[in-house]
Every structure is written in C-alpha cells, then in structure tokens.
Short mmCIF file of C-alpha atoms in Angstrom, two decimals:
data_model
loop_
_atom_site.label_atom_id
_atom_site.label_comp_id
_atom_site.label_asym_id
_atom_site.label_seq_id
_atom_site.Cartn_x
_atom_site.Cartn_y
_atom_site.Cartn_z
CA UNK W 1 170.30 108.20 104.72
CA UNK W 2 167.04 109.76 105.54
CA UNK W 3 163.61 108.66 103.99
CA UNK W 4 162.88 110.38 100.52
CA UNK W 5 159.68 112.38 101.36
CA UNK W 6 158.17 111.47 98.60
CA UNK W 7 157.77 107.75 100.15
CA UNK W 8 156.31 109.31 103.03
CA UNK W 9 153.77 110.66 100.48
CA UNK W 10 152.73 107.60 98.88
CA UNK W 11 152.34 105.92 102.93
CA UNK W 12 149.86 108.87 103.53
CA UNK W 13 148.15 108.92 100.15
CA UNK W 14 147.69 104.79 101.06
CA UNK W 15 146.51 105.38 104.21
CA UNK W 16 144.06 107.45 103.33
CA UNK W 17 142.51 105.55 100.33
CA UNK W 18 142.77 102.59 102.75
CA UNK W 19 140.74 104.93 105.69
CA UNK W 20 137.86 106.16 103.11
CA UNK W 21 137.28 102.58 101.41
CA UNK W 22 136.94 101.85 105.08
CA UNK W 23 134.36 103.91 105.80
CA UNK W 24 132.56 103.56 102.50
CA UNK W 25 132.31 99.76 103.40
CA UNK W 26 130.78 100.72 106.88
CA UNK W 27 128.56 103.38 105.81
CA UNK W 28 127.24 101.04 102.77
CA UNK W 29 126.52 98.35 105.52
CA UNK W 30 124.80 100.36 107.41
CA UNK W 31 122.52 101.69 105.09
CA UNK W 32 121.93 98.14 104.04
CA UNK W 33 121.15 96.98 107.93
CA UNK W 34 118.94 100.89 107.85
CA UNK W 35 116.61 99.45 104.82
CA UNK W 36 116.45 95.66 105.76
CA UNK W 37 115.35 96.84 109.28
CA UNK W 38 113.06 99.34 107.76
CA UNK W 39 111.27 96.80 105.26
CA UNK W 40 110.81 94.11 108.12
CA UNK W 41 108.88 97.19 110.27
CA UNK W 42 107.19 97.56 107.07
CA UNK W 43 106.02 93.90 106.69
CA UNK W 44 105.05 93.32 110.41
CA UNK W 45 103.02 97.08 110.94
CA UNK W 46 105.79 98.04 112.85
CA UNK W 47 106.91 101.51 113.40
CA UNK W 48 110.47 102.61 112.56
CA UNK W 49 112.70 105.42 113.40
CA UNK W 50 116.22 106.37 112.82
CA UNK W 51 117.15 107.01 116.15
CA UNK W 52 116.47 107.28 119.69
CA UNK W 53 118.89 109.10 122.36
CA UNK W 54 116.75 108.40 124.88
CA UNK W 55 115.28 104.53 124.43
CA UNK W 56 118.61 102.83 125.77
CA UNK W 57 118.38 104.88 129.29
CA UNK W 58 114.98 103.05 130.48
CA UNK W 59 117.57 99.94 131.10
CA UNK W 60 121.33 99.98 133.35
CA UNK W 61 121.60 96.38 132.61
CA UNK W 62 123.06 93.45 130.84
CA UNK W 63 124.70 94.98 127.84
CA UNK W 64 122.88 98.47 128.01
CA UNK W 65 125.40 98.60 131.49
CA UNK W 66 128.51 96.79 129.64
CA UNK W 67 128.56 98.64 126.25
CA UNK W 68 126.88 102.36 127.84
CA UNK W 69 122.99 103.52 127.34
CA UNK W 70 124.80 105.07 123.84
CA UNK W 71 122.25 106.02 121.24
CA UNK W 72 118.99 103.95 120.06
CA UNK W 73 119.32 103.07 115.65
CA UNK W 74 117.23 101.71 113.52
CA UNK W 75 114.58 101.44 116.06
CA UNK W 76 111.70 98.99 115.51
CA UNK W 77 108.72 99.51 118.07
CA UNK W 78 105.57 97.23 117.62
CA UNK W 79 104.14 94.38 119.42
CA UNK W 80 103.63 90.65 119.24
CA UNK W 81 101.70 87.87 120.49
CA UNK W 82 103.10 85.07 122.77
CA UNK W 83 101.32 82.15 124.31
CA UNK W 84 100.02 84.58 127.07
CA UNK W 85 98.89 87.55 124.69
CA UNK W 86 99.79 90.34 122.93
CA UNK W 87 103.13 91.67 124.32
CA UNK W 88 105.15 95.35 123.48
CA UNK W 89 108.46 95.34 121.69
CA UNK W 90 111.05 96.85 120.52
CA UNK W 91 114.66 96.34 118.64
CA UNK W 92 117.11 98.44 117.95
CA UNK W 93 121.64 99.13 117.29
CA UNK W 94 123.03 100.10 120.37
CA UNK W 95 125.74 102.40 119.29
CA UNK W 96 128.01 103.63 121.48
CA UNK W 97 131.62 104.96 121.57
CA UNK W 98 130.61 105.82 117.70
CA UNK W 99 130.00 102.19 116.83
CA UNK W 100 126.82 99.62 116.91
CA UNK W 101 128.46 97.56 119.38
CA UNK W 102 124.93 94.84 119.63
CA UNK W 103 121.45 94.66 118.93
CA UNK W 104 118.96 95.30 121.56
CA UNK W 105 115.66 93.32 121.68
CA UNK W 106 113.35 93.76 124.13
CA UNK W 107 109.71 92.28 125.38
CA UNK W 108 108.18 94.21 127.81
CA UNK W 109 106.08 92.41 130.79
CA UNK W 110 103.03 93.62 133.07
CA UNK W 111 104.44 93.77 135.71
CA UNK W 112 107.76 95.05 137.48
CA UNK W 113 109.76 92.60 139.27
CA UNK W 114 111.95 94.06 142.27
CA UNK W 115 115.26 92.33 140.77
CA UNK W 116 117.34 92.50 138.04
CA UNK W 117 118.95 89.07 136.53
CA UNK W 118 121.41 89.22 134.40
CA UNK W 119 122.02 85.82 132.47
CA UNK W 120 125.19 85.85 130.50
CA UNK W 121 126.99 82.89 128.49
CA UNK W 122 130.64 81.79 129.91
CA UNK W 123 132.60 82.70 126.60
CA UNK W 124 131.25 86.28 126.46
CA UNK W 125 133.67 88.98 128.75
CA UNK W 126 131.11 90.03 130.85
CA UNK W 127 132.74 91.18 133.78
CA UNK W 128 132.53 95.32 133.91
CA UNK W 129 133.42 97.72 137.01
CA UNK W 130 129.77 97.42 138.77
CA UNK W 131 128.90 93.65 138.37
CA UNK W 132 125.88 92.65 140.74
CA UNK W 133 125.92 89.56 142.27
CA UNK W 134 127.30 86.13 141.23
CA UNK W 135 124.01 83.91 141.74
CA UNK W 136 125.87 80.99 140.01
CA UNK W 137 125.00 78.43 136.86
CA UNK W 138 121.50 79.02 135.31
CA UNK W 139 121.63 76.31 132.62
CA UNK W 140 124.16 77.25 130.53
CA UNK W 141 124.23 80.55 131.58
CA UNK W 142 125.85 82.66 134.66
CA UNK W 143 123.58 84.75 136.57
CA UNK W 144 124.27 87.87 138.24
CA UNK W 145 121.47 89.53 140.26
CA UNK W 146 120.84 92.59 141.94
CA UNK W 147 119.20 90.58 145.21
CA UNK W 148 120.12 87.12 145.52
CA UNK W 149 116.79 86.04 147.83
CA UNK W 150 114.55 87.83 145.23
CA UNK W 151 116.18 85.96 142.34
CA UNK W 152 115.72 82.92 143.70
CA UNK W 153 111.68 82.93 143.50
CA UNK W 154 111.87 84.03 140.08
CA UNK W 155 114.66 81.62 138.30
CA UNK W 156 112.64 78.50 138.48
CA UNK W 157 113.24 75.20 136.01
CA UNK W 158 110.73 76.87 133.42
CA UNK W 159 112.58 79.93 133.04
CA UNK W 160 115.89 77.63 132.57
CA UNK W 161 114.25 75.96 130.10
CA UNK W 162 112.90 78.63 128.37
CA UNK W 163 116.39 80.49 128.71
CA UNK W 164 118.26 77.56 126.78
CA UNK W 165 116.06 78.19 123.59
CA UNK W 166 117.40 81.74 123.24
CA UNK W 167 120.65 80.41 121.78
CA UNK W 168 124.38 80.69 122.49
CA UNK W 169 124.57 83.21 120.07
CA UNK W 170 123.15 85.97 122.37
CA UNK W 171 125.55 87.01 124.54
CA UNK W 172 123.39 88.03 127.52
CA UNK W 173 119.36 87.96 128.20
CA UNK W 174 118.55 89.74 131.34
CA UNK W 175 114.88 90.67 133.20
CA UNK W 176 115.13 94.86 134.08
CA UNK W 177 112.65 97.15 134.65
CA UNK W 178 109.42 95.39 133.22
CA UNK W 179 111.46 94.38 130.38
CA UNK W 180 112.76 90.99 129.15
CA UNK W 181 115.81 91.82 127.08
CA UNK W 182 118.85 90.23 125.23
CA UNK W 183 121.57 91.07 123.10
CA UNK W 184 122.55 89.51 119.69
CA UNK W 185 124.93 90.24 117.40
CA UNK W 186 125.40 93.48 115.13
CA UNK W 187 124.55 91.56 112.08
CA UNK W 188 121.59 89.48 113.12
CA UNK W 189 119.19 89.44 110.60
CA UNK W 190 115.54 89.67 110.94
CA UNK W 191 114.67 86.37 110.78
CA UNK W 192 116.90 85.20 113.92
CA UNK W 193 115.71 88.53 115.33
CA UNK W 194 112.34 87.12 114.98
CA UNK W 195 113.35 83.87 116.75
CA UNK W 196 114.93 85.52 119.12
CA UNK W 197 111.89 88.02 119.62
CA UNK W 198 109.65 84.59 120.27
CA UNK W 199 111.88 83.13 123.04
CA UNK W 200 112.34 86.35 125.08
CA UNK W 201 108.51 86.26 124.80
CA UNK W 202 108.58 82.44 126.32
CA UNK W 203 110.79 83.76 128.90
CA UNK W 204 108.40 86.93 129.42
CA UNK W 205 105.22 84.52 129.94
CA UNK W 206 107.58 82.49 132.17
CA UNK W 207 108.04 85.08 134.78
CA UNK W 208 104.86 87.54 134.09
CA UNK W 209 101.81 85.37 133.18
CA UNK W 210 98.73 87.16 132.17
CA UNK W 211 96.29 85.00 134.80
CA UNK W 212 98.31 86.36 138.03
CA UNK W 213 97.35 89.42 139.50
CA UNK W 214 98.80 92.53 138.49
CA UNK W 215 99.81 95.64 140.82
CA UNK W 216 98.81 98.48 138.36
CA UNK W 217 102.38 100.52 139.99
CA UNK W 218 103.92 98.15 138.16
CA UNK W 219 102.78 98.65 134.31
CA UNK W 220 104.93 100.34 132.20
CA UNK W 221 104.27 102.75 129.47
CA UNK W 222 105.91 102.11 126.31
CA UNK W 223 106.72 104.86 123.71
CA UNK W 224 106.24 104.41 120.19
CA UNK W 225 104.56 100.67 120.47
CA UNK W 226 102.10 99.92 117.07
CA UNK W 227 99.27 97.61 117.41
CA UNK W 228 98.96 95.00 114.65
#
C-alpha cells in the first residue's frame, strides 16, 4: 500500500519549517557577529564596511588558497602599534561557497619578502590541490613554502617562538605578500581577535623590523587603513 499523500505533506511542511528556522538562526547570528564587529571598529577608530569583493584577492595563501579569495565581510581596517611601531590591519569573514568559512586577520609589514610560508597546525586538513613545499616542523606547526632556501633565512628561533603564542586555535598563520596573516575561527570574538591581532604583530616585528633598511619596491599600499 502506497504512502497517503497527505504524509508526504506533513514531511514537506516539516522540512520546510525546519529549513527557515535554519536560516533565521544563521541570519540572526550574523547580524549579531555584523554589530559586535561594528562596535569594536567603533571603540578602536577603526573603519568598518560590509563587504569587500576585492580585499581577499591581494593574498593566494594559507586559507585565502584553501577556502577560495570568496568575498571580504564585516571588514575592519585600522592600525595598531607593536613593539616596532605603528603597523596596518585589517580583519574580516571570508565567505566563500555562500558561507563564512574563517576569519581573516592580517598585519601588514614594510617590506616584501620573496617567499611565502605557510605555517599550519597538524590537526587542521590542510592539504589542497596546489600545496607548496613541505619545509618540515616549525614548532608545533608544519611549514610549507614557496622556496625552501629563501625560507630558511627567514624562519629563525624568534619567529618559532613568536609563532607558538598565536595559539592552536588558529588553524594556519602564514607570511604573503607584505602581509602577516592567520586564520581563526568563524566565531572568534573580538577580544581573542585582539590577542591574536598582537601576536601576528610579534611575528610581523620578527621578520620586518623597523631599524633594517627598507627597499621602497617593497611597501605596500593599504586600502581603507584609519590612523588612531
């Protein structure tokens, strides 16, 4: 004996309540993620904006090359000060394949190194279709570079040391472009945001001290940065 259709009904009438209270319970954390990122831009002079399409695609790696360049939300774009100065940055949602998939944070350097280093933890499943290079154990990391020889001269004990105050939390910190960057998780809130803002700029003073000479090629401009 067939199915009565009207129990096919009620399945669809479920699934449907079931797929809007869904997306009512993503939309309302979102918006709660869009004003608690907006009020900490607020707080710290910051600017904000809703989106950028275009922010991600300065970067290929780390998790900008595992998740896609995607879209750019809830974009905060200032600066900060670290033990070497006043230093750019920005955070931001990396959505991509219609989801916020990490959260981007990024402090930019002087200079641009000719290497990219990719430092991911062991329990994250970082291996994608293009990986660079397997350097080997960093700490408590894995690195993967883009020139093995190059990487060398740059991962020194410092930069370990400054690497294992980051936290086993973020996924992957990686150097790119002028950039010191690392990925957290979609809910991180400000606060670890701000720790984590702190050690990328240990790792950034690390690798690009303000007393070395500087080849002016190699500054970057940054869109959308704030002074305090």
């Amino acid at each position: 004996m067939g199915v009565p259709a009207w129990v096919w009904f009620v399945v669809a009438f479920v699934a449907l309540v079931a797929g809007a209270l869904f997306l009512m319970r993503d939309r309302a954390r979102l918006t709660s993620r869009n004003r608690e990122r907006r009020r900490w831009a607020a707080l710290r002079g910051w600017q904000f904006a809703e989106s950028d399409p275009v922010l991600p695609g300065q970067w290929n790696g780390g998790a900008i090359a595992y998740y896609g360049d995607g879209v750019a939300r809830d974009v905060v774009a200032g600066s900060t000060f670290t033990a070497d100065g006043r230093r750019k940055v920005y955070v931001f949602d990396l959505e991509a394949g219609g989801r916020v998939n990490t959260v981007i944070s990024a402090v930019q350097c002087k200079r641009v190194h000719p290497v990219v280093v990719e430092l991911w933890v062991p329990s994250t499943p970082f291996q994608r279709e293009h990986m660079p290079e397997l350097l080997g154990p960093v700490g408590q990391r894995y690195a993967f570079v883009s020139d093995i020889a190059a990487a060398r001269a740059l991962i020194t004990p410092d930069l370990v040391d400054a690497t294992e105050d980051i936290g086993q939390d973020v996924a992957v910190a990686w150097i790119e472009n002028g950039w010191v960057l690392a990925a957290s998780a979609p809910n991180s809130s400000p606060s670890r945001l701000e720790r984590l803002l702190r050690g990328l700029g240990e790792i950034a003073d690390v690798v690009d001290p303000f007393d070395a000479e500087i080849d002016p090629a190699g500054e970057v401009e940054v869109r959308g940065g704030h002074e305090e």
